[in-house]
Short mmCIF file of C-alpha atoms and ligand atoms in Angstrom, two decimals:
data_model
loop_
_atom_site.label_atom_id
_atom_site.label_comp_id
_atom_site.label_asym_id
_atom_site.label_seq_id
_atom_site.Cartn_x
_atom_site.Cartn_y
_atom_site.Cartn_z
CA MET L 153 6.73 -14.89 -9.02
CA PRO L 154 8.34 -12.85 -7.73
CA ILE L 155 10.02 -11.77 -10.96
CA PHE L 156 10.17 -8.08 -10.25
CA THR L 157 11.32 -7.19 -13.74
CA ASP L 158 8.17 -8.65 -15.29
CA PRO L 159 6.11 -5.55 -16.23
CA THR L 160 2.83 -7.47 -16.31
CA HIS L 161 2.95 -8.35 -12.64
CA PHE L 162 5.32 -5.63 -11.46
CA PRO L 163 4.68 -2.53 -13.53
CA SER L 164 6.60 0.68 -12.93
CA PHE L 165 4.64 3.84 -12.13
CA ASN L 166 4.32 4.81 -15.80
CA GLU L 167 3.17 1.31 -16.72
CA LEU L 168 0.30 1.32 -14.21
CA PRO L 169 -3.22 1.22 -15.60
CA PRO L 170 -5.02 4.56 -15.22
CA THR L 171 -7.58 4.67 -12.40
CA SER L 172 -10.19 5.71 -14.96
CA SER L 173 -9.57 2.61 -17.08
CA PRO L 174 -12.86 0.80 -17.72
CA THR L 175 -11.21 -2.61 -17.71
CA LEU L 176 -8.48 -3.61 -15.31
CA PRO L 177 -6.47 -6.84 -15.60
CA GLN L 178 -7.98 -9.77 -13.70
CA GLU L 179 -4.70 -11.10 -12.46
CA THR L 180 -3.20 -9.14 -9.57
CA TRP L 181 -0.25 -6.87 -10.24
CA TYR L 182 1.91 -5.09 -7.71
CA LEU L 183 3.53 -1.70 -7.58
CA ILE L 184 6.76 -1.78 -5.61
CA ALA L 185 8.45 1.46 -4.61
CA GLN L 186 10.78 2.73 -1.93
CA ILE L 187 9.56 5.19 0.68
CA ARG L 188 11.49 8.47 0.43
CA GLU L 189 9.42 10.74 2.60
CA ASP L 190 6.40 10.53 4.85
CA MET L 191 4.43 13.69 4.08
CA THR L 192 1.44 12.78 6.20
CA ILE L 193 -0.34 15.74 7.69
CA THR L 194 -3.93 14.59 7.69
CA LYS L 195 -4.39 11.96 5.00
CA PRO L 196 -1.50 9.45 4.96
CA THR L 197 0.76 10.54 2.10
CA LEU L 198 4.10 9.12 1.06
CA ILE L 199 6.63 10.13 -1.55
CA VAL L 200 8.06 6.98 -3.09
CA ARG L 201 10.43 6.03 -5.92
CA ASP L 202 9.93 3.11 -8.30
CA ARG L 203 12.65 1.00 -9.92
CA THR L 204 12.85 3.32 -12.93
CA GLY L 205 13.78 6.22 -10.62
CA ILE L 206 10.49 8.09 -10.85
CA ASP L 207 9.20 9.81 -7.70
CA PHE L 208 5.48 10.10 -7.05
CA ALA L 209 3.00 10.41 -4.20
CA VAL L 210 0.94 7.60 -2.69
CA THR L 211 -2.09 8.62 -0.66
CA PHE L 212 -4.36 6.48 1.49
CA ASP L 213 -8.04 7.37 1.44
CA ASP L 214 -8.46 5.82 4.83
CA GLY L 215 -6.02 5.47 7.71
CA ASP L 216 -6.64 1.76 7.86
CA HIS L 217 -3.15 0.58 7.07
CA ARG L 218 -1.99 -1.96 9.66
CA GLY L 219 1.13 0.11 10.19
CA LEU L 220 -0.83 3.27 10.74
CA ASN L 221 -2.02 4.68 13.97
CA PRO L 222 -5.82 4.37 13.63
CA ASN L 223 -6.17 7.89 14.99
CA SER L 224 -3.63 9.29 12.60
CA THR L 225 -6.17 11.25 10.57
CA THR L 226 -7.02 13.36 13.57
CA ASN L 227 -3.94 12.99 15.69
CA THR L 228 -0.90 12.68 13.49
CA THR L 229 2.60 13.31 14.55
CA LYS L 230 4.91 13.22 11.57
CA GLY L 231 6.84 10.00 11.33
CA LYS L 232 4.50 8.04 13.54
CA THR L 233 2.57 6.27 10.82
CA GLY L 234 4.72 3.14 10.80
CA PHE L 235 6.09 3.95 7.35
CA ARG L 236 9.86 3.99 7.53
CA LYS L 237 11.95 5.95 5.10
CA GLY L 238 14.04 3.58 3.02
CA HIS L 239 11.62 0.66 3.30
CA THR L 240 9.75 -0.68 0.30
CA LEU L 241 6.03 -0.42 -0.22
CA VAL L 242 4.08 -3.13 -2.08
CA ILE L 243 0.66 -2.04 -3.37
CA PRO L 244 -1.51 -4.70 -5.03
CA ARG L 245 -3.64 -3.56 -8.01
CA ALA L 246 -2.27 -0.01 -7.88
CA THR L 247 -3.62 2.42 -10.47
CA ARG L 248 -2.36 5.82 -11.60
CA THR L 249 -4.64 8.77 -10.98
CA ASP L 250 -4.06 11.65 -13.37
CA ARG L 251 -5.07 14.92 -11.81
CA GLY L 252 -4.91 17.22 -14.83
CA ASP L 253 -3.96 20.91 -14.74
CA GLY L 254 -0.29 20.03 -15.01
CA LYS L 255 -0.37 18.35 -11.60
CA LYS L 256 1.66 15.20 -11.18
CA ALA L 257 -0.20 11.89 -11.28
CA VAL L 258 -0.49 10.00 -7.98
CA VAL L 259 -1.36 6.55 -6.70
CA ARG L 260 -4.42 6.60 -4.48
CA VAL L 261 -5.08 3.62 -2.28
CA PRO L 262 -8.88 3.57 -2.05
CA ALA L 263 -10.74 3.18 1.22
CA GLY L 264 -10.88 -0.48 2.19
CA SER L 265 -7.70 -1.42 0.29
CA ALA L 266 -5.07 -0.02 2.62
CA ALA L 267 -4.90 -3.25 4.62
CA ASP L 268 -3.62 -5.06 1.50
CA VAL L 269 -0.58 -2.82 1.25
CA ARG L 270 2.60 -4.46 2.51
CA ILE L 271 5.96 -3.16 3.59
CA VAL L 272 9.24 -4.97 2.95
CA PRO L 273 11.78 -3.80 5.54
CA GLY L 274 14.60 -2.95 3.15
CA ALA L 275 15.60 -0.75 0.23
CA LEU L 276 14.09 -1.38 -3.20
CA GLU L 277 17.47 -2.32 -4.63
CA ARG L 278 17.83 -5.04 -2.00
CA VAL L 279 14.27 -6.22 -2.62
CA LEU L 280 14.99 -6.56 -6.35
CA GLU L 281 18.25 -8.39 -5.68
CA MET L 282 16.65 -10.84 -3.21
CA GLY L 283 13.65 -11.27 -5.51
CA ALA L 284 15.95 -12.37 -8.33
CA ILE L 285 17.66 -14.88 -6.03
CA ILE L 286 14.34 -16.31 -4.79
CA ALA L 287 12.93 -16.50 -8.32
CA GLY L 288 16.10 -18.31 -9.44
CA ILE L 289 15.80 -20.85 -6.62
CA ARG L 290 12.11 -21.46 -7.35
CA GLU L 291 12.92 -22.03 -10.99
CA GLN L 292 15.62 -24.56 -10.05
CA GLU L 293 13.19 -26.28 -7.68
CA LYS L 294 10.60 -26.50 -10.43
CA GLN L 295 13.11 -28.09 -12.76
CA GLY L 296 14.51 -30.29 -10.01
CA THR L 297 18.03 -28.97 -10.55
CA ARG L 298 18.48 -27.27 -7.21
CA VAL L 299 21.52 -28.34 -5.21
CA LYS L 300 21.30 -27.34 -1.59
CA LYS L 301 24.57 -25.81 -0.53
CA CYS L 302 26.01 -23.73 2.26
CA ALA L 303 25.39 -20.05 1.50
CA VAL L 304 28.88 -19.19 2.73
CA CYS L 305 31.39 -21.89 1.78
CA GLY L 306 29.36 -23.63 -0.91
CA LYS L 307 29.64 -27.06 0.66
CA THR L 308 26.79 -29.27 -0.55
CA GLU L 309 24.87 -31.93 1.33
CA GLU L 310 26.76 -34.56 -0.61
CA ASP L 311 30.05 -33.10 0.58
CA GLY L 312 28.69 -33.41 4.11
CA GLY L 313 28.06 -37.06 3.46
CA LYS L 314 24.48 -37.18 4.72
CA GLU L 315 21.07 -35.75 4.00
CA ASP L 316 20.07 -32.64 5.89
CA SER L 317 23.63 -31.91 6.91
CA LEU L 318 22.83 -28.29 6.16
CA SER L 319 20.60 -26.30 8.47
CA ARG L 320 18.37 -23.50 7.32
CA CYS L 321 18.16 -20.01 8.75
CA THR L 322 15.17 -19.91 11.07
CA GLY L 323 14.48 -16.28 10.13
CA CYS L 324 13.89 -16.58 6.38
CA GLY L 325 13.83 -20.37 6.02
CA LEU L 326 15.83 -20.07 2.83
CA ALA L 327 19.54 -19.61 3.49
CA ALA L 328 21.28 -22.88 4.43
CA TYR L 329 24.55 -23.36 6.26
CA CYS L 330 26.92 -26.24 6.90
CA SER L 331 28.00 -25.03 10.31
CA LYS L 332 27.49 -22.49 13.04
CA GLU L 333 30.68 -20.73 11.89
CA CYS L 334 29.37 -20.28 8.36
CA GLN L 335 26.03 -19.06 9.69
CA VAL L 336 27.70 -16.42 11.88
CA ARG L 337 29.89 -15.33 8.99
CA GLY L 338 26.93 -15.12 6.64
CA TRP L 339 24.98 -13.05 9.13
CA ASN L 340 27.72 -10.62 10.10
CA GLU L 341 30.09 -10.38 7.16
CA LEU L 342 28.05 -11.34 4.12
CA GLY L 343 24.99 -9.23 4.78
CA HIS L 344 22.40 -11.85 5.68
CA LYS L 345 21.42 -9.77 8.71
CA ALA L 346 19.84 -7.20 6.38
CA ASN L 347 18.79 -9.66 3.65
CA CYS L 348 17.05 -12.12 5.99
CA LYS L 349 14.03 -9.95 6.82
CA VAL L 350 13.69 -8.88 3.18
CA ILE L 351 13.67 -12.53 2.03
CA LYS L 352 11.17 -13.39 4.78
CA ALA L 353 8.80 -10.58 3.74
CA ILE L 354 9.02 -11.46 0.02
CA ARG L 355 8.29 -15.13 0.74
CA GLU L 356 5.30 -14.16 2.90
CA ILE L 357 3.83 -11.85 0.26
CA TRP L 358 4.46 -14.23 -2.68
CA PRO L 359 4.46 -17.75 -1.16
ZN1 LIG X 161 29.69 -23.56 5.08
ZN1 LIG X 162 17.63 -15.79 7.03
#
């Protein structure tokens, strides 16, 4: 983990087990989807899109999400729930609730489970891209083939002549740089400013 293309652990909306299913997998799976719209009026409700491009609604049976105003069920101002459009929602053990009568299926987060839902502060596409990079690094670490190198110029520790000649980004703890110049370039020109918080969130959710 996190191998976001693995449908067992990261199913798309259509691959989710139905809420009515008598037996659910024991091992935790995660639905990841990008927030498109916060439709909250009373019950927190989001329109999200999964990696296959399907849009669906996610509702929270209680207002107990850590990003939610605890009074939001009685005192909601649109957009004040802490859910930001364009960010990515991570829902552990999500199930698909079919509503019949030609109504679209939804994902309902049951009361007591909202606190497990996480938000990665970035678009789904970025989350998938960073997830693939992190998974690749973990695989290399497992096989002992990882070569630490500067994320910008590619200089390795051996090139630097001594161990720990590279310093890691204090934000995500993953990106390494040979110099202050490379770090600044990585942050400003090569997009680490946006990637850093996404990497940090992914590593916190799947340590
Ligand atoms: Zn460098
Ligand atoms: Zn970073």
